[in-house]
mmCIF file of C-alpha atoms in Angstrom:
data_model
loop_
_atom_site.group_PDB
_atom_site.id
_atom_site.type_symbol
_atom_site.label_atom_id
_atom_site.label_comp_id
_atom_site.label_asym_id
_atom_site.label_seq_id
_atom_site.Cartn_x
_atom_site.Cartn_y
_atom_site.Cartn_z
ATOM 1 C CA UNK A 17 8.844 -7.289 35.573
ATOM 2 C CA UNK A 18 8.592 -7.372 31.837
ATOM 3 C CA UNK A 19 7.056 -10.505 30.436
ATOM 4 C CA UNK A 20 8.735 -12.258 27.547
ATOM 5 C CA UNK A 21 5.545 -12.140 25.457
ATOM 6 C CA UNK A 22 5.321 -8.371 25.964
ATOM 7 C CA UNK A 23 8.859 -7.934 24.654
ATOM 8 C CA UNK A 24 8.004 -9.932 21.537
ATOM 9 C CA UNK A 25 4.761 -7.996 21.214
ATOM 10 C CA UNK A 26 6.529 -4.635 21.428
ATOM 11 C CA UNK A 27 9.118 -5.774 18.871
ATOM 12 C CA UNK A 28 6.432 -6.925 16.431
ATOM 13 C CA UNK A 29 4.349 -3.762 16.847
ATOM 14 C CA UNK A 30 7.466 -1.604 16.366
ATOM 15 C CA UNK A 31 8.254 -3.562 13.183
ATOM 16 C CA UNK A 32 4.736 -3.026 11.878
ATOM 17 C CA UNK A 33 4.770 0.625 12.839
ATOM 18 C CA UNK A 34 8.064 1.178 10.982
ATOM 19 C CA UNK A 35 6.712 -0.318 7.769
ATOM 20 C CA UNK A 36 3.431 1.602 8.082
ATOM 21 C CA UNK A 37 5.377 4.854 8.399
ATOM 22 C CA UNK A 38 7.537 3.958 5.379
ATOM 23 C CA UNK A 39 4.422 3.084 3.369
ATOM 24 C CA UNK A 40 2.771 6.417 4.085
ATOM 25 C CA UNK A 41 6.069 8.182 3.391
ATOM 26 C CA UNK A 42 6.053 6.493 -0.006
ATOM 27 C CA UNK A 43 2.466 7.633 -0.504
ATOM 28 C CA UNK A 44 3.663 11.190 0.052
ATOM 29 C CA UNK A 45 6.831 11.008 -2.051
ATOM 30 C CA UNK A 46 5.895 8.951 -5.113
ATOM 31 C CA UNK A 47 4.909 10.818 -8.283
ATOM 32 C CA UNK A 48 1.803 8.997 -9.574
ATOM 33 C CA UNK A 49 -0.950 6.498 -8.717
ATOM 34 C CA UNK A 50 0.874 3.350 -9.820
ATOM 35 C CA UNK A 51 4.087 3.987 -7.924
ATOM 36 C CA UNK A 52 2.084 5.076 -4.879
ATOM 37 C CA UNK A 53 0.238 1.765 -5.065
ATOM 38 C CA UNK A 54 3.591 -0.019 -4.853
ATOM 39 C CA UNK A 55 4.434 1.894 -1.696
ATOM 40 C CA UNK A 56 1.127 1.745 0.152
ATOM 41 C CA UNK A 57 -0.153 -1.575 -1.105
ATOM 42 C CA UNK A 58 2.943 -3.576 -0.263
ATOM 43 C CA UNK A 59 4.633 -1.868 2.606
ATOM 44 C CA UNK A 60 1.323 -1.457 4.436
ATOM 45 C CA UNK A 61 0.758 -5.197 4.070
ATOM 46 C CA UNK A 62 3.885 -5.905 6.077
ATOM 47 C CA UNK A 63 2.959 -3.139 8.515
ATOM 48 C CA UNK A 64 -0.423 -4.747 9.085
ATOM 49 C CA UNK A 65 1.254 -8.126 9.578
ATOM 50 C CA UNK A 66 3.543 -6.688 12.231
ATOM 51 C CA UNK A 67 0.577 -5.223 14.105
ATOM 52 C CA UNK A 68 -1.289 -8.534 13.783
ATOM 53 C CA UNK A 69 1.594 -10.509 15.282
ATOM 54 C CA UNK A 70 2.046 -7.909 18.021
ATOM 55 C CA UNK A 71 -1.629 -8.031 18.959
ATOM 56 C CA UNK A 72 -1.439 -11.830 19.018
ATOM 57 C CA UNK A 73 1.277 -11.537 21.693
ATOM 58 C CA UNK A 74 -0.695 -9.034 23.760
ATOM 59 C CA UNK A 75 -4.036 -10.814 23.402
ATOM 60 C CA UNK A 76 -3.328 -14.554 23.030
ATOM 61 C CA UNK A 77 -7.044 -15.422 23.201
ATOM 62 C CA UNK A 78 -7.734 -13.859 19.820
ATOM 63 C CA UNK A 79 -4.787 -15.482 18.008
ATOM 64 C CA UNK A 80 -7.129 -17.605 15.882
ATOM 65 C CA UNK A 81 -9.097 -14.599 14.693
ATOM 66 C CA UNK A 82 -5.856 -12.801 13.936
ATOM 67 C CA UNK A 83 -4.693 -15.752 11.827
ATOM 68 C CA UNK A 84 -7.978 -15.574 9.906
ATOM 69 C CA UNK A 85 -7.468 -11.832 9.431
ATOM 70 C CA UNK A 86 -3.900 -12.444 8.196
ATOM 71 C CA UNK A 87 -5.089 -15.005 5.621
ATOM 72 C CA UNK A 88 -7.848 -12.637 4.529
ATOM 73 C CA UNK A 89 -5.371 -9.766 4.211
ATOM 74 C CA UNK A 90 -2.867 -11.776 2.195
ATOM 75 C CA UNK A 91 -5.637 -12.826 -0.210
ATOM 76 C CA UNK A 92 -7.441 -9.518 -0.619
ATOM 77 C CA UNK A 93 -4.896 -6.694 -0.385
ATOM 78 C CA UNK A 94 -3.254 -7.498 -3.762
ATOM 79 C CA UNK A 95 -6.724 -7.770 -5.313
ATOM 80 C CA UNK A 96 -7.740 -4.287 -4.228
ATOM 81 C CA UNK A 97 -4.335 -2.983 -5.355
ATOM 82 C CA UNK A 98 -4.958 -4.453 -8.805
ATOM 83 C CA UNK A 99 -8.512 -3.081 -8.876
ATOM 84 C CA UNK A 100 -7.282 0.451 -8.152
ATOM 85 C CA UNK A 101 -4.529 0.161 -10.790
ATOM 86 C CA UNK A 102 -7.008 -1.061 -13.392
ATOM 87 C CA UNK A 103 -9.442 1.707 -12.492
ATOM 88 C CA UNK A 104 -6.654 4.253 -12.848
ATOM 89 C CA UNK A 105 -5.649 2.922 -16.268
ATOM 90 C CA UNK A 106 -9.265 2.711 -17.414
ATOM 91 C CA UNK A 107 -9.692 6.288 -16.235
ATOM 92 C CA UNK A 108 -6.916 7.298 -18.651
ATOM 93 C CA UNK A 109 -4.051 8.023 -16.277
ATOM 94 C CA UNK A 110 -0.731 7.301 -17.974
ATOM 95 C CA UNK A 111 2.165 6.183 -15.755
ATOM 96 C CA UNK A 112 4.536 9.029 -14.894
ATOM 97 C CA UNK A 113 8.193 8.768 -15.985
ATOM 98 C CA UNK A 114 7.451 5.479 -17.739
ATOM 99 C CA UNK A 115 10.286 4.356 -19.974
ATOM 100 C CA UNK A 116 8.147 1.672 -21.619
ATOM 101 C CA UNK A 117 4.407 1.014 -21.830
ATOM 102 C CA UNK A 118 3.455 -2.293 -23.456
ATOM 103 C CA UNK A 119 -0.208 -1.840 -22.600
ATOM 104 C CA UNK A 120 -0.604 1.370 -24.602
ATOM 105 C CA UNK A 121 0.814 -0.277 -27.740
ATOM 106 C CA UNK A 122 -0.717 -3.722 -27.481
ATOM 107 C CA UNK A 123 -4.364 -2.904 -26.928
ATOM 108 C CA UNK A 124 -6.968 -0.262 -27.511
ATOM 109 C CA UNK A 125 -8.720 1.229 -24.527
ATOM 110 C CA UNK A 126 -12.106 -0.468 -24.915
ATOM 111 C CA UNK A 127 -13.224 -1.959 -21.583
ATOM 112 C CA UNK A 128 -13.639 -5.546 -22.711
ATOM 113 C CA UNK A 129 -11.841 -7.656 -20.117
ATOM 114 C CA UNK B 6 -20.122 -33.991 -4.793
ATOM 115 C CA UNK B 7 -17.311 -35.563 -2.775
ATOM 116 C CA UNK B 8 -15.083 -32.663 -3.799
ATOM 117 C CA UNK B 9 -17.685 -30.206 -2.496
ATOM 118 C CA UNK B 10 -17.802 -31.994 0.858
ATOM 119 C CA UNK B 11 -14.016 -31.858 1.101
ATOM 120 C CA UNK B 12 -13.806 -28.251 -0.058
ATOM 121 C CA UNK B 13 -16.169 -27.331 2.773
ATOM 122 C CA UNK B 14 -13.575 -28.387 5.377
ATOM 123 C CA UNK B 15 -11.266 -25.364 4.899
ATOM 124 C CA UNK B 16 -14.369 -23.171 4.876
ATOM 125 C CA UNK B 17 -15.482 -24.739 8.153
ATOM 126 C CA UNK B 18 -12.051 -24.154 9.691
ATOM 127 C CA UNK B 19 -12.142 -20.527 8.502
ATOM 128 C CA UNK B 20 -15.602 -20.128 10.034
ATOM 129 C CA UNK B 21 -14.279 -21.530 13.302
ATOM 130 C CA UNK B 22 -11.348 -19.104 13.280
ATOM 131 C CA UNK B 23 -13.572 -16.106 12.579
ATOM 132 C CA UNK B 24 -16.104 -17.090 15.234
ATOM 133 C CA UNK B 25 -13.205 -17.574 17.636
ATOM 134 C CA UNK B 26 -14.785 -20.620 19.221
ATOM 135 C CA UNK B 27 -12.881 -23.869 18.794
ATOM 136 C CA UNK B 28 -15.492 -26.533 19.338
ATOM 137 C CA UNK B 29 -17.214 -29.314 17.425
ATOM 138 C CA UNK B 30 -20.440 -27.276 17.301
ATOM 139 C CA UNK B 31 -18.965 -24.326 15.466
ATOM 140 C CA UNK B 32 -17.011 -26.659 13.156
ATOM 141 C CA UNK B 33 -20.223 -28.508 12.264
ATOM 142 C CA UNK B 34 -22.190 -25.306 11.632
ATOM 143 C CA UNK B 35 -19.363 -23.998 9.458
ATOM 144 C CA UNK B 36 -19.186 -27.272 7.572
ATOM 145 C CA UNK B 37 -22.920 -27.268 6.753
ATOM 146 C CA UNK B 38 -22.733 -23.664 5.505
ATOM 147 C CA UNK B 39 -19.537 -24.545 3.647
ATOM 148 C CA UNK B 40 -21.123 -27.509 1.850
ATOM 149 C CA UNK B 41 -24.005 -25.284 0.743
ATOM 150 C CA UNK B 42 -21.542 -22.691 -0.583
ATOM 151 C CA UNK B 43 -19.301 -25.287 -2.245
ATOM 152 C CA UNK B 44 -22.237 -26.895 -4.042
ATOM 153 C CA UNK B 45 -23.571 -23.513 -5.168
ATOM 154 C CA UNK B 46 -20.199 -22.215 -6.382
ATOM 155 C CA UNK B 47 -18.869 -25.491 -7.784
ATOM 156 C CA UNK B 48 -15.864 -25.112 -10.042
ATOM 157 C CA UNK B 49 -14.373 -27.568 -12.516
ATOM 158 C CA UNK B 50 -10.831 -26.274 -12.136
ATOM 159 C CA UNK B 51 -10.120 -27.585 -8.648
ATOM 160 C CA UNK B 52 -10.727 -31.325 -8.437
ATOM 161 C CA UNK B 53 -9.493 -33.371 -5.515
ATOM 162 C CA UNK B 54 -7.972 -36.767 -6.297
ATOM 163 C CA UNK B 55 -7.234 -38.940 -3.304
ATOM 164 C CA UNK B 56 -3.770 -39.940 -4.495
ATOM 165 C CA UNK B 57 -2.692 -36.389 -5.240
ATOM 166 C CA UNK B 58 -4.210 -34.773 -2.162
ATOM 167 C CA UNK B 59 -1.153 -34.829 0.195
ATOM 168 C CA UNK B 60 0.992 -33.473 -2.636
ATOM 169 C CA UNK B 61 -1.517 -30.677 -3.184
ATOM 170 C CA UNK B 62 -1.447 -29.694 0.476
ATOM 171 C CA UNK B 63 2.368 -29.810 0.493
ATOM 172 C CA UNK B 64 2.541 -27.644 -2.637
ATOM 173 C CA UNK B 65 0.118 -25.163 -1.039
ATOM 174 C CA UNK B 66 2.320 -24.973 2.071
ATOM 175 C CA UNK B 67 5.495 -24.398 0.025
ATOM 176 C CA UNK B 68 3.735 -21.813 -2.132
ATOM 177 C CA UNK B 69 2.510 -19.964 0.973
ATOM 178 C CA UNK B 70 6.061 -19.872 2.326
ATOM 179 C CA UNK B 71 7.384 -18.453 -0.964
ATOM 180 C CA UNK B 72 4.586 -15.863 -0.836
ATOM 181 C CA UNK B 73 5.726 -14.780 2.621
ATOM 182 C CA UNK B 74 9.332 -14.573 1.403
ATOM 183 C CA UNK B 75 8.136 -12.464 -1.533
ATOM 184 C CA UNK B 76 6.175 -10.124 0.760
ATOM 185 C CA UNK B 77 9.274 -9.651 2.898
ATOM 186 C CA UNK B 78 11.591 -9.037 -0.088
ATOM 187 C CA UNK B 79 9.148 -6.693 -1.814
ATOM 188 C CA UNK B 80 8.510 -4.640 1.305
ATOM 189 C CA UNK B 81 12.220 -4.244 2.026
ATOM 190 C CA UNK B 82 12.940 -3.409 -1.619
ATOM 191 C CA UNK B 83 10.218 -0.760 -1.854
ATOM 192 C CA UNK B 84 11.087 0.602 1.603
ATOM 193 C CA UNK B 85 14.718 1.077 0.520
ATOM 194 C CA UNK B 86 13.601 2.997 -2.547
ATOM 195 C CA UNK B 87 11.252 5.203 -0.524
ATOM 196 C CA UNK B 88 13.858 5.997 2.113
ATOM 197 C CA UNK B 89 16.550 6.766 -0.457
ATOM 198 C CA UNK B 90 16.555 10.565 -0.938
ATOM 199 C CA UNK B 91 17.096 10.187 -4.696
ATOM 200 C CA UNK B 92 13.946 8.015 -5.047
ATOM 201 C CA UNK B 93 15.604 5.629 -7.538
ATOM 202 C CA UNK B 94 13.161 4.068 -9.945
ATOM 203 C CA UNK B 95 12.557 3.346 -13.601
ATOM 204 C CA UNK B 96 8.853 2.631 -13.898
ATOM 205 C CA UNK B 97 7.088 1.151 -16.888
ATOM 206 C CA UNK B 98 4.470 -1.346 -17.981
ATOM 207 C CA UNK B 99 5.679 -4.745 -19.129
ATOM 208 C CA UNK B 100 3.820 -7.584 -20.825
ATOM 209 C CA UNK B 101 4.343 -10.892 -19.029
ATOM 210 C CA UNK B 102 2.860 -14.131 -20.331
ATOM 211 C CA UNK B 103 1.127 -16.468 -17.889
ATOM 212 C CA UNK B 104 2.676 -19.332 -19.933
ATOM 213 C CA UNK B 105 -0.556 -21.231 -19.364
ATOM 214 C CA UNK B 106 -1.776 -22.972 -22.512
ATOM 215 C CA UNK B 107 -5.144 -23.904 -21.007
ATOM 216 C CA UNK B 108 -5.913 -20.217 -20.322
ATOM 217 C CA UNK B 109 -7.438 -21.138 -16.991
ATOM 218 C CA UNK B 110 -9.023 -18.232 -15.135
ATOM 219 C CA UNK B 111 -7.971 -19.619 -11.769
ATOM 220 C CA UNK B 112 -4.312 -19.830 -12.783
ATOM 221 C CA UNK B 113 -4.406 -16.339 -14.288
ATOM 222 C CA UNK B 114 -5.959 -14.947 -11.106
ATOM 223 C CA UNK B 115 -3.449 -16.589 -8.775
ATOM 224 C CA UNK B 116 -0.522 -15.649 -11.040
ATOM 225 C CA UNK B 117 -1.667 -12.046 -10.889
ATOM 226 C CA UNK B 118 -1.986 -12.320 -7.105
ATOM 227 C CA UNK B 119 1.537 -13.703 -6.822
ATOM 228 C CA UNK B 120 2.985 -11.065 -9.149
ATOM 229 C CA UNK B 121 1.286 -8.229 -7.290
ATOM 230 C CA UNK B 122 2.980 -9.493 -4.116
ATOM 231 C CA UNK B 123 6.497 -9.815 -5.620
ATOM 232 C CA UNK B 124 9.034 -6.960 -5.437
ATOM 233 C CA UNK B 125 7.989 -3.777 -7.221
ATOM 234 C CA UNK B 126 5.511 -5.366 -9.617
ATOM 235 C CA UNK B 127 1.747 -4.975 -9.867
ATOM 236 C CA UNK B 128 -0.684 -6.290 -12.449
ATOM 237 C CA UNK B 129 -2.649 -3.557 -14.201
ATOM 238 C CA UNK B 130 -4.594 -5.457 -16.850
ATOM 239 C CA UNK B 131 -5.039 -8.680 -18.813
ATOM 240 C CA UNK B 132 -5.500 -9.182 -22.524
ATOM 241 C CA UNK B 133 -7.612 -11.715 -24.383
ATOM 242 C CA UNK B 134 -4.821 -14.250 -24.818
ATOM 243 C CA UNK B 135 -2.400 -15.045 -21.985
ATOM 244 C CA UNK B 136 -0.786 -11.644 -21.388
ATOM 245 C CA UNK B 137 -0.607 -9.788 -18.109
ATOM 246 C CA UNK B 138 0.389 -6.124 -18.117
ATOM 247 C CA UNK B 139 2.630 -5.523 -15.132
ATOM 248 C CA UNK B 140 3.604 -2.127 -13.809
ATOM 249 C CA UNK B 141 7.165 -2.355 -12.505
ATOM 250 C CA UNK B 142 9.106 0.027 -10.316
ATOM 251 C CA UNK B 143 12.375 -1.082 -11.937
ATOM 252 C CA UNK B 144 11.572 -2.277 -15.408
ATOM 253 C CA UNK B 145 15.086 -3.469 -16.243
ATOM 254 C CA UNK B 146 15.306 -5.895 -13.331
ATOM 255 C CA UNK B 147 11.693 -7.044 -13.703
ATOM 256 C CA UNK B 148 12.037 -7.772 -17.426
ATOM 257 C CA UNK B 149 14.832 -10.195 -16.593
ATOM 258 C CA UNK B 150 13.341 -11.893 -13.539
ATOM 259 C CA UNK B 151 9.595 -11.963 -14.291
ATOM 260 C CA UNK B 152 9.404 -14.839 -16.880
ATOM 261 C CA UNK B 153 11.500 -17.203 -14.738
ATOM 262 C CA UNK B 154 9.507 -16.390 -11.616
ATOM 263 C CA UNK B 155 6.280 -16.971 -13.531
ATOM 264 C CA UNK B 156 7.486 -20.412 -14.724
ATOM 265 C CA UNK B 157 8.201 -21.425 -11.135
ATOM 266 C CA UNK B 158 4.866 -20.015 -9.905
ATOM 267 C CA UNK B 159 2.981 -21.879 -12.633
ATOM 268 C CA UNK B 160 4.585 -25.152 -11.532
ATOM 269 C CA UNK B 161 3.424 -24.625 -7.943
ATOM 270 C CA UNK B 162 -0.076 -23.610 -9.003
ATOM 271 C CA UNK B 163 -0.475 -26.672 -11.219
ATOM 272 C CA UNK B 164 0.541 -28.914 -8.365
ATOM 273 C CA UNK B 165 -1.852 -27.131 -5.977
ATOM 274 C CA UNK B 166 -4.778 -27.431 -8.388
ATOM 275 C CA UNK B 167 -3.927 -31.062 -9.121
ATOM 276 C CA UNK B 168 -3.439 -30.550 -12.839
ATOM 277 C CA UNK B 169 -1.079 -32.644 -14.893
ATOM 278 C CA UNK B 170 2.388 -31.498 -15.913
ATOM 279 C CA UNK B 171 2.750 -29.058 -18.830
ATOM 280 C CA UNK B 172 4.432 -31.614 -21.176
ATOM 281 C CA UNK B 173 1.551 -34.086 -21.129
ATOM 282 C CA UNK B 174 -1.055 -31.339 -21.092
ATOM 283 C CA UNK B 175 0.023 -29.213 -24.045
ATOM 284 C CA UNK B 176 -1.965 -31.318 -26.524
ATOM 285 C CA UNK B 177 -5.218 -31.119 -24.577
ATOM 286 C CA UNK C 9 -0.165 -4.709 31.684
ATOM 287 C CA UNK C 10 3.363 -3.485 32.066
ATOM 288 C CA UNK C 11 3.504 0.348 32.066
ATOM 289 C CA UNK C 12 6.283 0.356 29.475
ATOM 290 C CA UNK C 13 4.241 -1.766 27.073
ATOM 291 C CA UNK C 14 1.205 0.418 27.715
ATOM 292 C CA UNK C 15 3.169 3.584 26.956
ATOM 293 C CA UNK C 16 4.563 2.028 23.795
ATOM 294 C CA UNK C 17 1.099 1.042 22.575
ATOM 295 C CA UNK C 18 -0.186 4.562 23.252
ATOM 296 C CA UNK C 19 2.658 5.993 21.157
ATOM 297 C CA UNK C 20 1.853 3.457 18.416
ATOM 298 C CA UNK C 21 -1.770 4.564 18.441
ATOM 299 C CA UNK C 22 -0.820 8.244 18.190
ATOM 300 C CA UNK C 23 1.588 7.614 15.302
ATOM 301 C CA UNK C 24 -0.977 5.503 13.416
ATOM 302 C CA UNK C 25 -3.617 8.216 13.824
ATOM 303 C CA UNK C 26 -1.109 10.838 12.672
ATOM 304 C CA UNK C 27 -0.424 8.750 9.558
ATOM 305 C CA UNK C 28 -4.057 9.217 8.503
ATOM 306 C CA UNK C 29 -3.404 12.942 7.926
ATOM 307 C CA UNK C 30 -1.275 12.569 4.731
ATOM 308 C CA UNK C 31 -3.886 10.157 3.376
ATOM 309 C CA UNK C 32 -6.661 12.670 4.011
ATOM 310 C CA UNK C 33 -4.556 15.275 2.219
ATOM 311 C CA UNK C 34 -4.194 12.910 -0.741
ATOM 312 C CA UNK C 35 -7.929 12.220 -0.633
ATOM 313 C CA UNK C 36 -8.759 15.935 -0.857
ATOM 314 C CA UNK C 37 -5.970 17.011 -3.219
ATOM 315 C CA UNK C 38 -5.579 13.902 -5.387
ATOM 316 C CA UNK C 39 -5.895 14.923 -9.030
ATOM 317 C CA UNK C 40 -7.982 11.928 -10.106
ATOM 318 C CA UNK C 41 -10.654 9.663 -8.666
ATOM 319 C CA UNK C 42 -8.187 6.755 -8.540
ATOM 320 C CA UNK C 43 -5.866 8.744 -6.245
ATOM 321 C CA UNK C 44 -8.755 9.395 -3.900
ATOM 322 C CA UNK C 45 -9.853 5.756 -3.954
ATOM 323 C CA UNK C 46 -6.328 4.694 -3.110
ATOM 324 C CA UNK C 47 -6.178 7.160 -0.234
ATOM 325 C CA UNK C 48 -9.439 5.771 1.160
ATOM 326 C CA UNK C 49 -8.132 2.220 0.832
ATOM 327 C CA UNK C 50 -4.938 3.129 2.683
ATOM 328 C CA UNK C 51 -6.936 4.879 5.408
ATOM 329 C CA UNK C 52 -8.957 1.707 5.925
ATOM 330 C CA UNK C 53 -5.772 -0.350 6.226
ATOM 331 C CA UNK C 54 -4.561 2.129 8.839
ATOM 332 C CA UNK C 55 -7.909 1.914 10.630
ATOM 333 C CA UNK C 56 -7.530 -1.858 10.842
ATOM 334 C CA UNK C 57 -4.110 -1.278 12.416
ATOM 335 C CA UNK C 58 -5.612 1.271 14.829
ATOM 336 C CA UNK C 59 -8.327 -1.193 15.850
ATOM 337 C CA UNK C 60 -5.678 -3.850 16.492
ATOM 338 C CA UNK C 61 -3.539 -1.462 18.560
ATOM 339 C CA UNK C 62 -6.640 -0.485 20.566
ATOM 340 C CA UNK C 63 -7.433 -4.153 21.142
ATOM 341 C CA UNK C 64 -3.928 -4.734 22.488
ATOM 342 C CA UNK C 65 -3.996 -1.580 24.630
ATOM 343 C CA UNK C 66 -7.427 -2.074 26.186
ATOM 344 C CA UNK C 67 -7.160 -5.880 26.360
ATOM 345 C CA UNK C 68 -10.508 -5.970 24.605
ATOM 346 C CA UNK C 69 -11.048 -8.687 21.987
ATOM 347 C CA UNK C 70 -14.088 -6.912 20.557
ATOM 348 C CA UNK C 71 -11.830 -4.582 18.554
ATOM 349 C CA UNK C 72 -10.418 -7.592 16.690
ATOM 350 C CA UNK C 73 -13.930 -8.316 15.425
ATOM 351 C CA UNK C 74 -14.175 -4.702 14.318
ATOM 352 C CA UNK C 75 -10.884 -5.099 12.422
ATOM 353 C CA UNK C 76 -12.191 -8.231 10.686
ATOM 354 C CA UNK C 77 -15.428 -6.541 9.630
ATOM 355 C CA UNK C 78 -13.500 -3.487 8.451
ATOM 356 C CA UNK C 79 -11.176 -5.658 6.335
ATOM 357 C CA UNK C 80 -14.101 -7.424 4.670
ATOM 358 C CA UNK C 81 -16.051 -4.213 4.044
ATOM 359 C CA UNK C 82 -13.070 -2.288 2.695
ATOM 360 C CA UNK C 83 -12.297 -5.079 0.214
ATOM 361 C CA UNK C 84 -15.831 -5.122 -1.193
ATOM 362 C CA UNK C 85 -16.058 -1.336 -1.159
ATOM 363 C CA UNK C 86 -12.762 -0.838 -2.962
ATOM 364 C CA UNK C 87 -13.700 -3.354 -5.663
ATOM 365 C CA UNK C 88 -17.107 -1.753 -6.225
ATOM 366 C CA UNK C 89 -15.714 1.785 -6.345
ATOM 367 C CA UNK C 90 -12.850 0.759 -8.658
ATOM 368 C CA UNK C 91 -15.355 -0.791 -11.035
ATOM 369 C CA UNK C 92 -17.498 2.319 -10.853
ATOM 370 C CA UNK C 93 -14.539 4.586 -11.630
ATOM 371 C CA UNK C 94 -13.279 2.609 -14.599
ATOM 372 C CA UNK C 95 -16.577 1.655 -16.211
ATOM 373 C CA UNK C 96 -19.039 4.239 -14.939
ATOM 374 C CA UNK C 97 -21.562 1.692 -13.713
ATOM 375 C CA UNK C 98 -21.951 -0.274 -10.522
ATOM 376 C CA UNK C 99 -22.483 -3.844 -11.745
#
């Protein structure tokens, strides 16, 4: 007999798995660092959340730790995304197919901030 | 000092969650460590006033819910673009003002965090005044929606940090 | 555990491990250091997911601790490496 919690767990893990696959697909398809960051940095966040919720259904004892991990992920994943983007721009990579670049006009490339 | 003691409570709860042991012992240990950290890393920008405190917690809850909505919308939006065979996008870097006259670092940091979570936008850099340089997947849509979204986000952040409203503050 | 759920979690684990391969390709081929850093960051996110799937499959809460430690370490590591790439010094 299939438990109700296992059904919810499978649904959540499938949800997370779908978004992880889409994120990596974006990583493969996108043309440059910045657009790839959009794909992996965001879609993987939701993928991770799906896996977290799924694991919480399969292992109810660790739900508190998983909540802590979710809070940590929501706080830190955008920060590392920004750090990579800033490193890429500081490294001199210009965005591909950009129709407008305010940063190149408004500021010289000295690493002050 | 009172603020530090209060700030240590969320830290203690976090400690309890990470340890995975819900008991008074672990809460107390976490609280002592948290007080030490809060005193060491004291910040002027987050001050707890007793009268405002429930409002601050409420604003934090609402802001967290909007963050989750944004994560959902952004993931679906980016996923649609990735799965579309034509890969529709119009990337570019846009300057968005934080609209914060006090130039607070905390507000700038949380604005950047919120923007990086919203659909197809990610903060690349800051400038010396109040500008954030945002890389957008669809620059046309973002140029229209970003300033309004930032105004709303700034309102939430001010209420969370317990700062006064922008009208009364602009002179300070 | 229900055999169906167990089978599903095994498939999940296999797919997640397979997803590491494109990231490794990006890490080796990526034209710039930032591409490689991003690939490493994505691999760590996937590893956190793999640890969680293992925890659910084996009914072993220890893997959740591993996922927590991995999340914390990857955050610090990504920040330090990003700073190193853009400014050429560690601190």
